[in-house]
Short mmCIF file of C-alpha atoms in Angstrom, two decimals:
data_model
loop_
_atom_site.label_atom_id
_atom_site.label_comp_id
_atom_site.label_asym_id
_atom_site.label_seq_id
_atom_site.Cartn_x
_atom_site.Cartn_y
_atom_site.Cartn_z
CA MET A 1 -213.01 147.39 -173.87
CA ASN A 2 -214.50 147.65 -177.36
CA LYS A 3 -217.70 146.04 -176.07
CA ILE A 4 -218.10 148.73 -173.42
CA ILE A 5 -217.47 151.53 -175.90
CA ALA A 6 -220.08 150.00 -178.21
CA GLU A 7 -222.50 149.80 -175.29
CA LEU A 8 -221.95 153.46 -174.49
CA SER A 9 -222.33 154.40 -178.17
CA ASN A 10 -225.74 152.74 -178.26
CA SER A 11 -226.91 154.29 -175.01
CA ALA A 12 -228.37 157.69 -174.16
CA LEU A 13 -224.77 158.92 -173.97
CA GLY A 14 -224.03 157.85 -177.54
CA ASP A 15 -223.98 161.35 -179.05
CA TYR A 16 -221.01 162.20 -176.84
CA VAL A 17 -218.89 159.09 -177.40
CA ASP A 18 -215.94 159.56 -179.75
CA THR A 19 -215.24 156.22 -181.41
CA SER A 20 -212.62 157.62 -183.80
CA LEU A 21 -209.83 157.59 -181.19
CA THR A 22 -208.22 154.64 -179.45
CA PRO A 23 -208.28 154.90 -175.64
CA PRO A 24 -204.84 155.63 -174.17
CA SER A 25 -202.87 152.78 -172.62
CA PRO A 26 -202.39 152.63 -168.84
CA PHE A 27 -199.08 153.86 -167.48
CA ARG A 28 -197.17 151.07 -165.74
CA GLY A 29 -193.97 151.42 -163.78
CA SER A 30 -191.13 149.02 -164.41
CA GLY A 31 -190.86 147.78 -160.83
CA GLN A 32 -193.17 146.74 -158.01
CA ILE A 33 -196.46 148.62 -158.20
CA LYS A 34 -197.15 150.26 -154.84
CA LEU A 35 -199.78 152.88 -155.75
CA ILE A 36 -202.56 153.10 -158.34
CA VAL A 37 -203.37 156.57 -159.65
CA LEU A 38 -206.91 156.81 -161.00
CA GLY A 39 -207.73 159.63 -163.39
CA GLN A 40 -211.11 160.68 -164.71
CA ASP A 41 -211.06 160.33 -168.52
CA PRO A 42 -208.71 161.20 -171.38
CA THR A 43 -210.83 163.91 -173.05
CA VAL A 44 -209.09 167.29 -173.14
CA GLN A 45 -210.79 170.48 -174.32
CA ASN A 46 -208.88 170.86 -177.58
CA PRO A 47 -209.96 168.09 -180.02
CA LYS A 48 -206.69 168.37 -181.97
CA HIS A 49 -204.70 167.45 -178.86
CA ARG A 50 -206.71 164.32 -178.10
CA GLU A 51 -205.14 162.22 -180.83
CA ASN A 52 -201.73 162.80 -179.21
CA ILE A 53 -202.81 161.22 -175.92
CA LYS A 54 -201.43 157.69 -176.10
CA VAL A 55 -200.73 157.02 -172.40
CA THR A 56 -202.98 157.70 -169.40
CA LEU A 57 -202.51 161.13 -167.82
CA LEU A 58 -199.69 161.80 -170.32
CA LEU A 59 -197.25 160.29 -167.85
CA ASN A 60 -194.99 159.21 -170.71
CA GLN A 61 -193.87 162.81 -171.17
CA SER A 62 -193.06 165.91 -169.17
CA GLY A 63 -195.87 168.20 -168.12
CA ARG A 64 -197.70 169.74 -165.15
CA LEU A 65 -199.52 166.55 -164.21
CA ARG A 66 -196.40 164.43 -164.27
CA THR A 67 -194.56 167.05 -162.19
CA TYR A 68 -197.40 167.03 -159.67
CA LEU A 69 -197.41 163.25 -159.34
CA GLU A 70 -193.61 163.12 -159.15
CA LYS A 71 -193.83 165.45 -156.15
CA VAL A 72 -196.38 163.15 -154.54
CA CYS A 73 -194.19 160.11 -155.21
CA ARG A 74 -191.05 161.71 -153.77
CA ALA A 75 -192.90 162.52 -150.53
CA LEU A 76 -193.99 158.88 -150.30
CA ASP A 77 -190.53 157.53 -151.13
CA LEU A 78 -191.82 156.12 -154.40
CA ASP A 79 -190.49 156.31 -157.94
CA LEU A 80 -193.17 157.23 -160.47
CA ASP A 81 -191.42 155.32 -163.25
CA LYS A 82 -191.10 152.18 -161.12
CA ASN A 83 -193.90 152.04 -158.55
CA ILE A 84 -196.98 153.66 -160.15
CA TYR A 85 -199.79 152.19 -162.21
CA ALA A 86 -202.04 154.89 -163.68
CA THR A 87 -205.33 154.39 -165.47
CA ASN A 88 -208.60 156.23 -166.04
CA LEU A 89 -212.03 155.42 -164.65
CA LEU A 90 -213.58 156.27 -168.03
CA LYS A 91 -211.31 154.81 -170.70
CA ASN A 92 -212.85 156.23 -173.87
CA PHE A 93 -212.72 159.68 -175.40
CA PHE A 94 -215.83 161.87 -175.56
CA THR A 95 -216.71 164.60 -178.03
CA VAL A 96 -216.63 167.10 -175.15
CA PRO A 97 -215.05 166.86 -171.69
CA PRO A 98 -217.60 165.33 -169.28
CA ASP A 99 -217.03 168.20 -166.81
CA SER A 100 -218.58 170.59 -169.33
CA LEU A 101 -221.86 168.63 -169.21
CA ARG A 102 -222.44 168.91 -165.46
CA LYS A 103 -225.32 171.40 -165.70
CA GLU A 104 -226.92 169.96 -168.83
CA LYS A 105 -226.52 166.29 -167.89
CA PRO A 106 -225.64 166.01 -164.17
CA ASP A 107 -225.77 162.20 -164.22
CA PHE A 108 -223.57 161.82 -167.31
CA PHE A 109 -220.38 160.89 -165.50
CA ARG A 110 -222.13 158.47 -163.15
CA LYS A 111 -223.81 156.61 -166.01
CA ALA A 112 -220.56 156.30 -167.94
CA ALA A 113 -218.72 155.18 -164.80
CA ASP A 114 -221.27 152.44 -164.14
CA CYS A 115 -220.32 150.93 -167.50
CA TRP A 116 -216.57 151.08 -166.83
CA LEU A 117 -216.34 150.10 -163.16
CA PRO A 118 -216.49 146.30 -163.69
CA PHE A 119 -213.66 146.62 -166.23
CA LEU A 120 -211.61 148.71 -163.80
CA LYS A 121 -212.02 146.16 -161.01
CA GLU A 122 -210.67 143.41 -163.24
CA GLU A 123 -207.87 145.65 -164.52
CA ILE A 124 -206.39 146.24 -161.07
CA GLU A 125 -206.94 142.75 -159.66
CA GLU A 126 -203.30 141.80 -160.24
CA PHE A 127 -202.18 144.56 -157.85
CA GLU A 128 -203.56 142.94 -154.74
CA ASN A 129 -204.12 145.29 -151.78
CA VAL A 130 -202.40 148.21 -153.54
CA PRO A 131 -204.08 151.49 -152.47
CA VAL A 132 -205.67 153.88 -154.95
CA LEU A 133 -205.18 157.61 -155.34
CA PRO A 134 -208.31 158.98 -157.09
CA LEU A 135 -207.72 162.33 -158.79
CA GLY A 136 -210.65 164.70 -158.41
CA GLU A 137 -214.08 164.60 -156.81
CA PRO A 138 -216.00 163.18 -159.82
CA VAL A 139 -213.83 160.05 -159.60
CA LEU A 140 -214.13 159.84 -155.82
CA ASN A 141 -217.92 160.24 -155.95
CA CYS A 142 -218.30 157.30 -158.31
CA LEU A 143 -216.34 155.04 -155.97
CA MET A 144 -218.01 155.87 -152.67
CA MET A 145 -220.56 153.74 -150.84
CA GLY A 146 -222.82 154.89 -148.03
CA PRO A 147 -222.98 158.32 -146.37
CA ASP A 148 -219.25 158.94 -146.07
CA TRP A 149 -217.72 162.23 -147.22
CA HIS A 150 -217.79 162.71 -150.98
CA GLN A 151 -215.67 165.88 -150.98
CA ILE A 152 -211.90 165.66 -150.91
CA ARG A 153 -211.45 168.60 -148.54
CA TYR A 154 -212.92 166.68 -145.61
CA TYR A 155 -210.11 164.13 -145.88
CA TRP A 156 -207.61 167.00 -145.83
CA GLY A 157 -208.58 168.54 -142.50
CA PHE A 158 -211.42 170.86 -143.52
CA GLU A 159 -213.56 171.96 -140.57
CA GLY A 160 -215.28 175.00 -142.04
CA PRO A 161 -214.48 178.15 -144.05
CA GLY A 162 -210.85 179.01 -143.37
CA LYS A 163 -210.50 176.23 -140.80
CA TYR A 164 -208.11 173.47 -141.88
CA GLY A 165 -206.94 171.97 -138.61
CA GLY A 166 -208.99 168.80 -138.68
CA THR A 167 -207.80 165.23 -138.87
CA PHE A 168 -206.39 163.85 -142.13
CA ASP A 169 -208.19 160.72 -143.28
CA PHE A 170 -208.61 158.14 -146.03
CA VAL A 171 -211.48 156.04 -147.38
CA PRO A 172 -211.41 152.54 -145.87
CA MET A 173 -211.89 149.47 -148.06
CA GLU A 174 -215.41 148.72 -146.84
CA ASN A 175 -216.66 152.16 -147.86
CA ASN A 176 -215.85 152.09 -151.57
CA ILE A 177 -216.69 150.01 -154.62
CA LEU A 178 -213.08 149.06 -155.37
CA ARG A 179 -212.57 147.59 -151.88
CA ARG A 180 -209.21 149.35 -151.67
CA ILE A 181 -207.86 152.00 -149.37
CA LEU A 182 -208.41 155.32 -151.15
CA PHE A 183 -206.36 158.48 -150.63
CA PRO A 184 -208.41 161.26 -152.29
CA PHE A 185 -206.33 163.91 -154.06
CA PRO A 186 -207.30 167.06 -155.94
CA HIS A 187 -206.74 167.21 -159.67
CA LEU A 188 -204.59 170.02 -161.08
CA PRO A 189 -207.34 172.70 -161.13
CA GLY A 190 -207.93 172.18 -157.40
CA LEU A 191 -204.32 172.76 -156.38
CA SER A 192 -204.87 176.52 -156.29
CA ARG A 193 -207.28 176.22 -153.37
CA GLU A 194 -205.84 177.26 -150.04
CA ILE A 195 -206.63 174.02 -148.20
CA TYR A 196 -204.59 171.94 -150.64
CA ARG A 197 -201.69 174.40 -150.80
CA LEU A 198 -201.44 174.54 -147.02
CA ASN A 199 -202.07 170.87 -146.27
CA MET A 200 -200.32 169.06 -149.12
CA LYS A 201 -197.17 168.34 -147.13
CA GLY A 202 -199.12 167.29 -144.05
CA TYR A 203 -201.46 164.99 -145.93
CA LEU A 204 -198.58 163.33 -147.75
#
């Protein structure tokens, strides 16, 4: 991990890499792992809050994200504290959230992800054939191969503006870099969109 962070620090992305903070640990349930939740990166907007992030997605404490994922787990007959392994695609902290650089550096996330993907593949090897739930489109986009849909809404029945009656779908193993079944999910900011509010129960 330290080697990758050093590589990023010495790259064109180096000005944005925060080497003062230790990457948060993955969250690992105490029982059989049945689902891998894949977040984006640990960098929150407020720099003072970053040093308090010790576990991926803050799943070691109560909060909106944990509540959201607990709801998902209950619908799937899973126990978050037993059956979930959660990690981030980008492990390190940045000086600013990568989402804020989309206009200035549109390829920022992709370049950082290319450095971390080999590490991620090795990290999840022990959970053979366990499907992955990527949170948010930036994560999904970095995992996709070929011309398949890169927007979450198309897996959730989107057929056009205001039309949500399409077929629910997933990303098959042969169409993504991880070679796992992927179930694309919106991150917290996307939950306010009508398609996800209306189709959450159906997709689950």
